[in-house]
Amino acid sequence: QQKNTDYSMIATAGFSGNKGIGGNYLFSASYSMVKDMIFYITDEPGRYFYSVYDDIDLLNLHGEVDGAITDKLSFSGSGNMYKYNTVKLVSAPNKPNWDAEFGLKYNLRDKILAGVDVTAIGKRTLSGYTYGDMLSSMTPLVPLTESVHVNLNFSAEYRYTKILSFWLKANNVGINRYNQ
């Protein structure tokens, strides 16, 4: 039986605005106190998933920016930095310390839109824990880390009318293998 995660407190503050050239920005920070946050880990050989719980404090710094480069070309970007303070676990398993996205879109007469974006997931500490036997508590191992993962994505859209469009997306064009 899974426990419910309880967000005891979430405090958020930030600011947003317009940079005056047809674009917007937003910056925010949030602090959360979370009881029984669920994490999924694997045993040492990676055969089985287990759910473990920990009480955490999470600090998240977030930023977004978008705007027009020309009347046909626009950009957007966003990013997050995360700081997990765990109580029982050595680190927050499988949670990245940052993520980011940057994209460009080209608009040809409001009929054809083409886009490219790059997404990245920061370094993550993988499970690094195992059960000695199913009834014992977890024993820390040497933490394993997953390096930064970058994806390249393409999109295209044809707007037949204002209410009907056809689109195509190709994600992870480089066919990079990773576990998320």
Short mmCIF file of C-alpha atoms in Angstrom, two decimals:
data_model
loop_
_atom_site.label_atom_id
_atom_site.label_comp_id
_atom_site.label_asym_id
_atom_site.label_seq_id
_atom_site.Cartn_x
_atom_site.Cartn_y
_atom_site.Cartn_z
CA GLN A 1 0.00 0.00 0.00
CA GLN A 2 1.39 3.39 -1.04
CA LYS A 3 1.38 6.31 1.38
CA ASN A 4 0.03 9.69 0.39
CA THR A 5 2.57 12.48 -0.07
CA ASP A 6 1.74 15.48 2.12
CA TYR A 7 2.89 18.94 1.08
CA SER A 8 2.80 20.53 4.54
CA MET A 9 3.84 23.94 3.23
CA ILE A 10 4.55 25.52 -0.15
CA ALA A 11 5.80 29.10 -0.23
CA THR A 12 6.35 30.77 -3.61
CA ALA A 13 7.51 34.24 -4.57
CA GLY A 14 8.63 35.74 -7.84
CA PHE A 15 8.29 38.47 -10.39
CA SER A 16 7.34 38.65 -14.03
CA GLY A 17 7.16 41.30 -16.68
CA ASN A 18 7.59 42.36 -20.27
CA LYS A 19 11.04 43.18 -21.57
CA GLY A 20 9.66 45.71 -24.03
CA ILE A 21 10.49 43.93 -27.29
CA GLY A 22 7.47 41.67 -27.50
CA GLY A 23 8.66 39.19 -24.93
CA ASN A 24 8.07 38.20 -21.35
CA TYR A 25 10.07 36.93 -18.40
CA LEU A 26 9.25 35.21 -15.15
CA PHE A 27 11.49 34.33 -12.21
CA SER A 28 10.31 32.54 -9.10
CA ALA A 29 11.52 30.66 -6.07
CA SER A 30 9.56 28.13 -4.07
CA TYR A 31 10.21 26.31 -0.84
CA SER A 32 8.24 23.17 0.03
CA MET A 33 8.13 20.99 3.12
CA VAL A 34 7.04 17.52 2.03
CA LYS A 35 6.20 14.56 4.24
CA ASP A 36 6.41 11.03 2.82
CA MET A 37 7.65 11.97 -0.65
CA ILE A 38 7.83 8.80 -2.71
CA PHE A 39 11.02 7.82 -4.52
CA TYR A 40 11.47 4.79 -6.73
CA ILE A 41 14.74 2.92 -6.48
CA THR A 42 16.07 -0.35 -7.86
CA ASP A 43 18.00 -3.12 -6.21
CA GLU A 44 21.70 -3.41 -7.01
CA PRO A 45 21.36 -5.53 -10.16
CA GLY A 46 18.48 -3.32 -11.33
CA ARG A 47 15.88 -6.08 -11.46
CA TYR A 48 13.20 -4.74 -9.11
CA PHE A 49 11.71 -1.36 -8.25
CA TYR A 50 10.99 -0.41 -4.68
CA SER A 51 9.19 2.63 -3.33
CA VAL A 52 10.80 4.43 -0.43
CA TYR A 53 9.63 7.50 1.43
CA ASP A 54 11.43 10.41 2.98
CA ASP A 55 10.54 13.77 4.44
CA ILE A 56 12.20 16.50 2.38
CA ASP A 57 12.64 20.22 2.06
CA LEU A 58 12.69 21.29 -1.59
CA LEU A 59 14.00 24.58 -2.92
CA ASN A 60 13.15 25.29 -6.57
CA LEU A 61 14.44 28.28 -8.55
CA HIS A 62 12.58 28.76 -11.82
CA GLY A 63 13.02 31.10 -14.78
CA GLU A 64 11.31 31.61 -18.14
CA VAL A 65 11.87 33.98 -21.02
CA ASP A 66 10.26 34.28 -24.45
CA GLY A 67 10.14 36.78 -27.23
CA ALA A 68 10.36 37.62 -30.89
CA ILE A 69 13.65 37.76 -32.77
CA THR A 70 11.94 38.86 -35.98
CA ASP A 71 8.29 39.00 -36.99
CA LYS A 72 8.52 35.34 -38.09
CA LEU A 73 11.07 33.90 -35.65
CA SER A 74 10.51 33.58 -31.90
CA PHE A 75 12.34 31.95 -29.01
CA SER A 76 11.47 30.54 -25.60
CA GLY A 77 13.51 29.17 -22.77
CA SER A 78 12.96 27.91 -19.26
CA GLY A 79 15.01 26.38 -16.52
CA ASN A 80 14.81 25.02 -12.99
CA MET A 81 17.36 24.42 -10.26
CA TYR A 82 16.42 22.00 -7.48
CA LYS A 83 17.86 21.48 -4.00
CA TYR A 84 16.51 18.46 -2.12
CA ASN A 85 17.28 18.18 1.62
CA THR A 86 16.43 14.64 2.66
CA VAL A 87 16.09 13.27 6.20
CA LYS A 88 16.73 9.51 5.86
CA LEU A 89 18.15 9.10 2.37
CA VAL A 90 21.64 10.24 1.39
CA SER A 91 20.18 12.03 -1.63
CA ALA A 92 16.93 12.26 -3.60
CA PRO A 93 17.14 9.26 -5.95
CA ASN A 94 16.55 9.88 -9.66
CA LYS A 95 15.78 13.58 -9.17
CA PRO A 96 17.83 15.97 -11.33
CA ASN A 97 19.59 18.96 -9.80
CA TRP A 98 18.46 21.09 -12.79
CA ASP A 99 16.56 20.97 -16.08
CA ALA A 100 16.31 23.40 -18.97
CA GLU A 101 14.69 23.90 -22.36
CA PHE A 102 15.38 26.30 -25.22
CA GLY A 103 13.39 26.49 -28.44
CA LEU A 104 13.02 28.40 -31.68
CA LYS A 105 9.83 28.64 -33.74
CA TYR A 106 9.44 29.89 -37.28
CA ASN A 107 6.01 31.08 -38.50
CA LEU A 108 5.39 31.20 -42.25
CA ARG A 109 2.25 33.30 -42.89
CA ASP A 110 0.36 31.76 -39.95
CA LYS A 111 -0.07 28.55 -41.99
CA ILE A 112 3.15 26.62 -41.41
CA LEU A 113 4.99 26.64 -38.11
CA ALA A 114 8.30 24.85 -37.65
CA GLY A 115 10.19 24.48 -34.41
CA VAL A 116 13.32 23.07 -32.90
CA ASP A 117 14.10 22.77 -29.22
CA VAL A 118 16.80 21.41 -26.98
CA THR A 119 15.95 19.95 -23.59
CA ALA A 120 18.45 18.96 -20.93
CA ILE A 121 18.16 17.08 -17.66
CA GLY A 122 20.92 17.63 -15.11
CA LYS A 123 23.00 15.11 -13.24
CA ARG A 124 21.01 12.68 -11.10
CA THR A 125 22.01 10.35 -8.32
CA LEU A 126 20.58 6.94 -9.09
CA SER A 127 19.27 4.54 -6.51
CA GLY A 128 22.48 3.70 -4.69
CA TYR A 129 20.51 1.64 -2.16
CA THR A 130 19.62 -1.99 -1.80
CA TYR A 131 17.65 -4.28 0.46
CA GLY A 132 19.87 -6.84 2.19
CA ASP A 133 16.79 -8.97 2.47
CA MET A 134 13.18 -7.96 1.94
CA LEU A 135 12.56 -7.36 5.66
CA SER A 136 15.67 -5.36 6.55
CA SER A 137 16.09 -1.64 6.21
CA MET A 138 17.92 -0.15 3.28
CA THR A 139 21.69 -0.10 3.28
CA PRO A 140 23.47 2.71 1.42
CA LEU A 141 25.81 1.73 -1.37
CA VAL A 142 28.25 3.86 -3.31
CA PRO A 143 25.93 6.32 -5.08
CA LEU A 144 25.75 5.94 -8.84
CA THR A 145 25.18 9.01 -10.97
CA GLU A 146 23.59 9.58 -14.34
CA SER A 147 25.27 12.31 -16.36
CA VAL A 148 23.56 15.24 -18.06
CA HIS A 149 21.16 14.16 -20.79
CA VAL A 150 20.40 16.37 -23.79
CA ASN A 151 17.58 15.88 -26.32
CA LEU A 152 17.01 17.51 -29.69
CA ASN A 153 13.37 17.77 -30.81
CA PHE A 154 11.69 18.97 -34.03
CA SER A 155 8.08 19.98 -34.65
CA ALA A 156 5.98 21.12 -37.62
CA GLU A 157 2.38 22.28 -37.84
CA TYR A 158 0.12 23.08 -40.77
CA ARG A 159 -2.87 25.25 -39.89
CA TYR A 160 -5.58 24.34 -42.37
CA THR A 161 -8.11 26.65 -40.72
CA LYS A 162 -8.24 28.51 -37.40
CA ILE A 163 -9.85 25.47 -35.76
CA LEU A 164 -8.13 22.61 -37.64
CA SER A 165 -4.42 21.92 -37.86
CA PHE A 166 -2.12 18.96 -38.50
CA TRP A 167 1.13 18.55 -36.64
CA LEU A 168 4.14 16.28 -36.43
CA LYS A 169 6.71 16.01 -33.64
CA ALA A 170 9.99 14.12 -33.54
CA ASN A 171 11.47 13.93 -30.04
CA ASN A 172 14.93 12.67 -29.06
CA VAL A 173 16.19 12.90 -32.63
CA GLY A 174 19.69 11.81 -31.58
CA ILE A 175 18.22 8.56 -30.20
CA ASN A 176 20.13 8.95 -26.94
CA ARG A 177 19.40 6.21 -24.45
CA TYR A 178 18.64 7.24 -20.91
CA ASN A 179 16.49 6.20 -18.00
CA GLN A 180 14.16 8.78 -16.58
#
